[in-house]
XYZ file of C-alpha atoms in Angstrom:
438
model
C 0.000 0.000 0.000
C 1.484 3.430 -0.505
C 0.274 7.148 0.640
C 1.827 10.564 -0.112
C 4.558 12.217 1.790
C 4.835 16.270 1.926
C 8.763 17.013 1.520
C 9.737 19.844 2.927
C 12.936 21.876 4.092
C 14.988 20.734 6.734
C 17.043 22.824 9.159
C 19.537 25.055 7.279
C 20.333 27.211 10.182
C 19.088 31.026 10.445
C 19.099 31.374 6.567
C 15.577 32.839 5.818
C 14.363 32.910 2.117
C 16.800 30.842 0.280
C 16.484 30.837 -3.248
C 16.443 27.817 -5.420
C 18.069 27.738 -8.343
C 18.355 23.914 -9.806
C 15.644 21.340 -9.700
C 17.437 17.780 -9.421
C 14.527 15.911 -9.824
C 10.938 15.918 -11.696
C 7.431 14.263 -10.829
C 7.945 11.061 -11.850
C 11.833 10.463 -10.533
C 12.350 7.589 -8.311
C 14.677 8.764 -5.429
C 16.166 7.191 -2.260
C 16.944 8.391 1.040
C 19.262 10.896 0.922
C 19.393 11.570 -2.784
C 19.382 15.474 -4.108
C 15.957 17.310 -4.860
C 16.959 20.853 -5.032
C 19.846 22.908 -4.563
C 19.700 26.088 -2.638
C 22.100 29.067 -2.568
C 22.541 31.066 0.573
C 24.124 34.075 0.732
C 27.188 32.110 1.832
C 27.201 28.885 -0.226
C 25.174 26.275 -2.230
C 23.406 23.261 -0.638
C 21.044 20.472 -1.428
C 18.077 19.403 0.032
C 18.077 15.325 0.577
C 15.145 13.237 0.105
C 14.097 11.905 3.738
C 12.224 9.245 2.603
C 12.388 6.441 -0.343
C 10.184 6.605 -3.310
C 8.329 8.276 -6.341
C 8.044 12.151 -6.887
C 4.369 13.215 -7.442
C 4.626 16.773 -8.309
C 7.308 19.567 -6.868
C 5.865 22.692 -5.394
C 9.102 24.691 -6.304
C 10.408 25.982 -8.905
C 14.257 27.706 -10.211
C 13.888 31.256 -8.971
C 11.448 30.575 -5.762
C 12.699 31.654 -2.266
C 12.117 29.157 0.556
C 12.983 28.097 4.242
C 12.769 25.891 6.862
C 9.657 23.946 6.661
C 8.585 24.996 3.161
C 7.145 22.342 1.084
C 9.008 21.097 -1.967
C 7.546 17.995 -3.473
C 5.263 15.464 -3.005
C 6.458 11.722 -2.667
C 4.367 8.768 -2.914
C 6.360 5.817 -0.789
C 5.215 2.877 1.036
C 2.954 2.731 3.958
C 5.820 1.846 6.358
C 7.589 4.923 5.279
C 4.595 7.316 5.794
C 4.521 6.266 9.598
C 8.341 6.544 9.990
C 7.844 10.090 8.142
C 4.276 11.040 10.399
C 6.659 12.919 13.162
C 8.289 14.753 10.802
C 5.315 15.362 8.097
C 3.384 16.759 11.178
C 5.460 18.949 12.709
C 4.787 23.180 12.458
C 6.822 24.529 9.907
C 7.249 27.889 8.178
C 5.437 28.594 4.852
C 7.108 28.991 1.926
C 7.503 32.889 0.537
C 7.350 33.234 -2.915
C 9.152 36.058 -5.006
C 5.646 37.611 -6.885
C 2.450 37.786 -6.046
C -0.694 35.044 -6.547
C -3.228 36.556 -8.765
C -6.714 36.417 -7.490
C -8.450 33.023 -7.498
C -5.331 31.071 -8.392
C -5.069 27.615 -7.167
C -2.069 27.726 -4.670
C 0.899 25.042 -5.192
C 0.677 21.732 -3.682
C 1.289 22.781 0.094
C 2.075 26.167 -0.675
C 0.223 28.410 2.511
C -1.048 32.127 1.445
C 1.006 34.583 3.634
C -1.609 36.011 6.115
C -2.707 39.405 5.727
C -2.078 39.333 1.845
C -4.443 41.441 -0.209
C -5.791 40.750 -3.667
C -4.832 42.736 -6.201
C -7.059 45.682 -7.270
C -9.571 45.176 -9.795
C -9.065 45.451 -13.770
C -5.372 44.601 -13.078
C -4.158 41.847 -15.505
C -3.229 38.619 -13.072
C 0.363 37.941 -13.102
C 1.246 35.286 -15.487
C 1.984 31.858 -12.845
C 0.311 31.062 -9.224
C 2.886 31.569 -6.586
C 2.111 32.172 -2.997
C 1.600 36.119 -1.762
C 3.434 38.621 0.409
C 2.470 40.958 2.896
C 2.826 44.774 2.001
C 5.220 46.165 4.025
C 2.733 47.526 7.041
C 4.735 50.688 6.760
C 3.932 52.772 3.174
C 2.274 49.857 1.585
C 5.901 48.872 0.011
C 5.784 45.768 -1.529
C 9.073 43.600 -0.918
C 9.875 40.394 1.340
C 10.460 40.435 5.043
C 14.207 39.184 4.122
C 14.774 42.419 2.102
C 13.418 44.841 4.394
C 15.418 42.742 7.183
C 18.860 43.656 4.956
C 17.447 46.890 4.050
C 17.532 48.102 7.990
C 20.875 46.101 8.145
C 22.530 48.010 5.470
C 20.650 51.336 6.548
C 18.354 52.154 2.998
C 15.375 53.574 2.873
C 13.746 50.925 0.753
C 10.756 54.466 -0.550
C 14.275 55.561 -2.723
C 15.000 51.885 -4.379
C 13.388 51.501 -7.507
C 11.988 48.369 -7.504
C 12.331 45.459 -10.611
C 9.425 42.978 -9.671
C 6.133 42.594 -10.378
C 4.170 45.838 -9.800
C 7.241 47.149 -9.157
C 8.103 44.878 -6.114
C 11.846 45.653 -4.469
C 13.708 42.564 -5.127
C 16.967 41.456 -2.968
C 19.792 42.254 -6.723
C 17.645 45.871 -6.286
C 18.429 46.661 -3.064
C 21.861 45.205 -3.311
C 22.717 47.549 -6.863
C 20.988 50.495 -4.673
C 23.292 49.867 -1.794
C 26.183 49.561 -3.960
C 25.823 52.690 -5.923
C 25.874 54.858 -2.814
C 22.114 56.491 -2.847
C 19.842 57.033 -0.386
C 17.038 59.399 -0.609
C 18.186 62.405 0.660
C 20.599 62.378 -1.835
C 23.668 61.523 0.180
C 24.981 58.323 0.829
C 24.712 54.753 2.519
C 27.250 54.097 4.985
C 27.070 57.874 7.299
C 27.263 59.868 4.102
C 30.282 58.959 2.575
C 29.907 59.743 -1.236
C 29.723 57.559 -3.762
C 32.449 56.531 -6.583
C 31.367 58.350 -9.745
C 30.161 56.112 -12.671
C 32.395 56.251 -15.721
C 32.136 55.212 -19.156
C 35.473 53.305 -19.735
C 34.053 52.628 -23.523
C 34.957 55.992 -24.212
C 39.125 54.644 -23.611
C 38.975 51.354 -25.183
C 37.079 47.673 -25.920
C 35.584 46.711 -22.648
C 33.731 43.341 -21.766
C 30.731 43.307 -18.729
C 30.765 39.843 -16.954
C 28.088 39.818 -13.756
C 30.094 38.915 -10.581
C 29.183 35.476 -9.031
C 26.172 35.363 -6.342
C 28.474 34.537 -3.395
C 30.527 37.931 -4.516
C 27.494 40.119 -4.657
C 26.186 39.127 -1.493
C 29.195 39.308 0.247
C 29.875 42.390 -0.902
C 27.622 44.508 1.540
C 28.931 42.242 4.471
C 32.437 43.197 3.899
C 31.468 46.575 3.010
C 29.465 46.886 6.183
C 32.070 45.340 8.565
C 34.952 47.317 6.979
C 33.214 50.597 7.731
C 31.460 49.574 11.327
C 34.776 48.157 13.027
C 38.005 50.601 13.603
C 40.618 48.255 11.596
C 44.296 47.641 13.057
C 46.347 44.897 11.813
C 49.588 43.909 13.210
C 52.309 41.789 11.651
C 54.639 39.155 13.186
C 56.649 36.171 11.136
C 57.044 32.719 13.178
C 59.695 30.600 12.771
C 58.318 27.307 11.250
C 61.599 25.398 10.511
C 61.390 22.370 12.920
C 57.317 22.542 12.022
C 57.970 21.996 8.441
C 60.270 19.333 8.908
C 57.589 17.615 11.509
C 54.407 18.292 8.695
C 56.083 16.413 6.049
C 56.852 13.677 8.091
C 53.146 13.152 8.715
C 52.198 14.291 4.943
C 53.556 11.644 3.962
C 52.036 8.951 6.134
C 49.253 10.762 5.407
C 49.310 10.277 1.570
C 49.043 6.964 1.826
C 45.710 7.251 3.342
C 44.094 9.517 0.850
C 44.805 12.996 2.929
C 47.306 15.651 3.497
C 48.549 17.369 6.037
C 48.936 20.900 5.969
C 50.282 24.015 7.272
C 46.754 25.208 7.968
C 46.232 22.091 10.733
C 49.271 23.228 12.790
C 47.958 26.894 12.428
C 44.427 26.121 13.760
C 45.667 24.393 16.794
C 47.874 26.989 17.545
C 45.603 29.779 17.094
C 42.849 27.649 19.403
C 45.400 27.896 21.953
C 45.661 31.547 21.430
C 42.178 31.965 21.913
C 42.027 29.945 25.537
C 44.863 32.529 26.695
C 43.171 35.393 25.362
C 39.414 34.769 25.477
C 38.918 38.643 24.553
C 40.164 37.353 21.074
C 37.303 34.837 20.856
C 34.552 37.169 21.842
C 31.992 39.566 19.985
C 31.049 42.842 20.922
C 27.569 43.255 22.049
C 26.574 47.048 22.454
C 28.829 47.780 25.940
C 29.071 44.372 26.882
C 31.857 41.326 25.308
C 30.241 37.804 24.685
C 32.962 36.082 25.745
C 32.409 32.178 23.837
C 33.573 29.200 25.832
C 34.066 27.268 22.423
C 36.566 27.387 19.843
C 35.147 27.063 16.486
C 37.306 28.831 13.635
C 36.299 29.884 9.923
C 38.899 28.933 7.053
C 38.456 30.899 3.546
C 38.456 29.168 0.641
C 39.120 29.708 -2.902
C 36.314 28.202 -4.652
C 35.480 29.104 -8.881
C 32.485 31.565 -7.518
C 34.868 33.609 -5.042
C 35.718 33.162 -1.559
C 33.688 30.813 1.396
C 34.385 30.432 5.187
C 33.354 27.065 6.416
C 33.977 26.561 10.170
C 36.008 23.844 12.095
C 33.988 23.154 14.858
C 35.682 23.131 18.364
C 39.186 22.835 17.050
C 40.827 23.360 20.864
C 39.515 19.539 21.496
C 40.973 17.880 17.987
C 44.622 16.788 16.648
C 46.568 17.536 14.167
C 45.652 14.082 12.070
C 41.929 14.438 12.266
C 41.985 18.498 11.558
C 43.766 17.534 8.423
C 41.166 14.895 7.626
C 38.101 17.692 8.104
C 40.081 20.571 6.463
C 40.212 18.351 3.319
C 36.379 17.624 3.060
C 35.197 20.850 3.952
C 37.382 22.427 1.293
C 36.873 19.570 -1.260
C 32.609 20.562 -0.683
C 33.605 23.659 -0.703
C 34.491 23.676 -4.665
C 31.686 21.179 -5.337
C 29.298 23.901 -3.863
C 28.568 21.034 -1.622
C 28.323 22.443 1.979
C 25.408 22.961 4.381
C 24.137 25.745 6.279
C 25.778 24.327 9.459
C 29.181 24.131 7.521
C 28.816 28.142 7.590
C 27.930 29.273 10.886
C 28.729 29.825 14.224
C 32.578 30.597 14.100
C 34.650 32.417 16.726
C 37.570 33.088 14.680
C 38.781 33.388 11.090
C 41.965 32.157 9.476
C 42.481 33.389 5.642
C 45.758 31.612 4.029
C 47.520 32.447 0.854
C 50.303 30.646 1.549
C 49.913 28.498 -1.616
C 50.203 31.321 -3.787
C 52.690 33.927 -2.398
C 52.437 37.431 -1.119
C 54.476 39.046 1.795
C 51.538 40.809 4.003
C 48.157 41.462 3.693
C 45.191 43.769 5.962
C 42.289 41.030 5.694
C 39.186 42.029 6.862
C 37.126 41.134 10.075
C 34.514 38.881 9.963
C 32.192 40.640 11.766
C 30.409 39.676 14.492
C 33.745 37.956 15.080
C 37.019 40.651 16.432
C 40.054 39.098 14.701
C 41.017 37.548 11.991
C 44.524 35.945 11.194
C 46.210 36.312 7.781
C 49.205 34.153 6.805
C 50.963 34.493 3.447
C 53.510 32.326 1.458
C 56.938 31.389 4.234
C 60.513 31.985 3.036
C 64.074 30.987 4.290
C 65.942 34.032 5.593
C 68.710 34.947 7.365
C 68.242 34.835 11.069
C 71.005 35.399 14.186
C 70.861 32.753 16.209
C 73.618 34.527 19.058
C 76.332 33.856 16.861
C 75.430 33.508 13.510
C 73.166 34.244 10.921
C 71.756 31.174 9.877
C 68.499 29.993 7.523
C 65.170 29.672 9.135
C 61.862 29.182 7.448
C 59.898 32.518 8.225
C 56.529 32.569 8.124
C 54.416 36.282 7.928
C 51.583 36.241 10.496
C 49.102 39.315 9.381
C 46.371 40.074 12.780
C 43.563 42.261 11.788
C 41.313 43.175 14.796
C 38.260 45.476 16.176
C 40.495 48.301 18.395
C 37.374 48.631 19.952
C 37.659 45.315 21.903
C 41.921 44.536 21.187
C 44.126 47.459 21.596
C 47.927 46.810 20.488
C 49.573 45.325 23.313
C 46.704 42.264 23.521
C 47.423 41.708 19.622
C 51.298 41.404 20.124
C 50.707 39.250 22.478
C 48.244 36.980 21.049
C 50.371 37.427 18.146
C 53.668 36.118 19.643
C 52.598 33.238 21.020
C 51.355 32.298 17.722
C 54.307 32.271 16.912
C 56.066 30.778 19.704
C 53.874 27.840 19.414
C 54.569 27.475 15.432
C 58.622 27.516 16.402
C 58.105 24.872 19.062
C 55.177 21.964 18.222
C 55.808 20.362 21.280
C 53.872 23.432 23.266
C 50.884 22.547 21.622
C 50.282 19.541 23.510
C 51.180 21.359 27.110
């Protein structure tokens, strides 16, 4: 005997209004547990939304270019009977309706589990009906603008008046890329400029000089954009610069990269780096901390973002608790985090909740950088490419494997002294690999 199944989203963190932007599967495809259905882009990364249960796809309730999140319906399964009752918990619990990126015209047969947004209003009479059913939005209660609670959420975030951004959608609804271009180009409505009036960069027709090609920048570039823009401009910027001597820790990595070959995994720099800067961060738990109006939130746990260089720009997913693993099994995560990384193949909890940033160009060269803090988060450590140099050791100069250690940090929460110090011992636990075990 078989029934139908609602699928719908499962937990993907705080993200609110995810967009979907591939369909894996069509009514009619047989899946399995776990197999792809949709893929979702935050404004961080890509992930997929597994089947949870086994069997036939009915009809989807999505489509490329909807917005949903947790608890949204996406298809309709038919499985067995067994599966339905394994599935009832789940199938029953509260979840959050779907919201939909243009309006539902009047008397339009909502989507397979779609929910009308309360409060919606039908649209005035003689107006043509928009051309597909999707489920409403609420007016914005304040002006009647029309535009979705996640873009007037970024809209008081980045500080625009949403009345000045001309909006793209239907009946000219404010979409997210409009309030993002708005925000970009510098205008608010009194004809200064977002971010405390500074003014904007004039437009200029480079045509006029030369051939000139347009290429749109990736999603994950355009929407972190604002956040670096925002954090770059809200926290007073200091970075100090220290090199560690890494010339016994080389010699000790590639004795375990090698091992480590063997077993499908290397062992990296980066590994020795993230234990060292957990340890940091238990001396110095201002380091670790966030700044909450007057107060610090001081976090008991160590969980630190990595950047990486993916084809679509740059993503941070975090190590989780990193002051409680070894070297060995930090390699092992570091490699499948970056490897879904590329594949646009992380999840929403891959993204979140880190204490601490490290961003590494070691593999492709440089000499010192100013990266920027990952707000909420205070500091951020940059390391570029090591070199052998000349070092006195008392009574000679002799060659030592230097590596460049680049702290950027909020002054409002680390002045200099705490940053040299956090700094140094950085580096006095890269020249010694025995301390990280004390």
């Amino acid at each position: 005997m078989e029934s139908t199944v609602e699928i719908r989203v499962p937990d993907i963190g705080d993200f609110t209004g995810v967009p979907v932007i591939e369909l894996l599967v069509a009514p009619g495809s047989v899946v399995r547990v776990e197999d792809p259905l949709v893929t979702l882009e935050t404004d961080k990364a890509t992930m997929e939304v597994p089947s949870p249960v086994a069997g036939t796809i009915v009809s989807l309730s999505v489509a490329v270019g909807d917005t949903v999140s947790q608890g949204s319906v996406i298809a309709i399964a038919e499985v067995a009977a067994e599966e339905v009752a394994a599935q009832e918990p789940a199938a029953t619990s509260p979840a959050e309706p779907a919201r939909a990126t243009a309006t539902q015209p009047p008397g339009a047969t909502p989507a397979p589990g779609a929910t009308p947004a309360p409060g919606a209003t039908p649209a005035p009479a003689g107006t043509q009906p928009d051309p597909a059913p999707v489920v409403p939005e609420a007016a914005d209660p304040d002006g009647g603008l029309r535009a979705t609670p996640l873009v007037r959420r970024l809209a008081r975030e980045l500080d625009v008046d949403l009345a000045a951004v001309a909006g793209s959608g239907v009946k000219g609804r404010v979409t997210k890329q409009d309030l993002l271009a708005h925000y970009e180009r510098g205008i608010t409505p009194a004809g200064t400029t977002a971010g405390a009036g500074i003014p904007p960069i004039p437009e200029v027709d480079f045509a006029k000089f030369g051939p000139v090609r347009r290429v749109p920048l990736s999603r994950i570039k355009k929407l972190s954009g604002p956040h670096l823009h925002r954090s770059w401009l809200n926290i007073p910027h200091v970075t100090h610069a220290d090199e560690a001597d890494i010339t016994d820790l080389d010699a000790y990595r590639r004795e375990l990269d090698e091992a480590a070959r063997a077993d499908g995994y290397r062992v990296t720099l980066l590994s020795f780096l993230l234990k060292a800067a957990a340890a940091g961060l238990r001396r110095h738990p201002e380091v670790n901390s966030s700044l909450a109006g007057e107060e610090l939130v001081l976090k008991d746990y160590v969980h630190i973002g990595v950047a990486v260089d993916t084809p679509d720009g740059l993503v941070v997913p975090v190590v989780r608790d990193v002051d409680r693993k070894g070297i060995l099994e930090l390699s092992r995560e570091l490699a499948d985090l970056s490897t879904r990384a590329r594949d646009g193949k992380l999840t929403a909890t891959d993204l979140q909740g880190a204490t601490f940033t490290i961003s590494s160009l070691g593999g492709i060269g440089g000499t010192h950088f100013t990266p920027i803090v990952n707000a909420p988060e205070v500091a951020i450590l940059g390391v570029v490419r090591s070199k052998t140099a000349p070092v006195w050791d008392g009574e000679a100069f002799v060659p030592r494997l230097m590596l460049p250690l680049c702290l950027s940090y909020d002054h409002r929460v680390i002045d200099g002294a705490l940053a040299a110090r956090f700094t140094a011992h950085l580096a006095d636990l890269a020249a010694d690999v025995r301390r990280l075990v004390l």
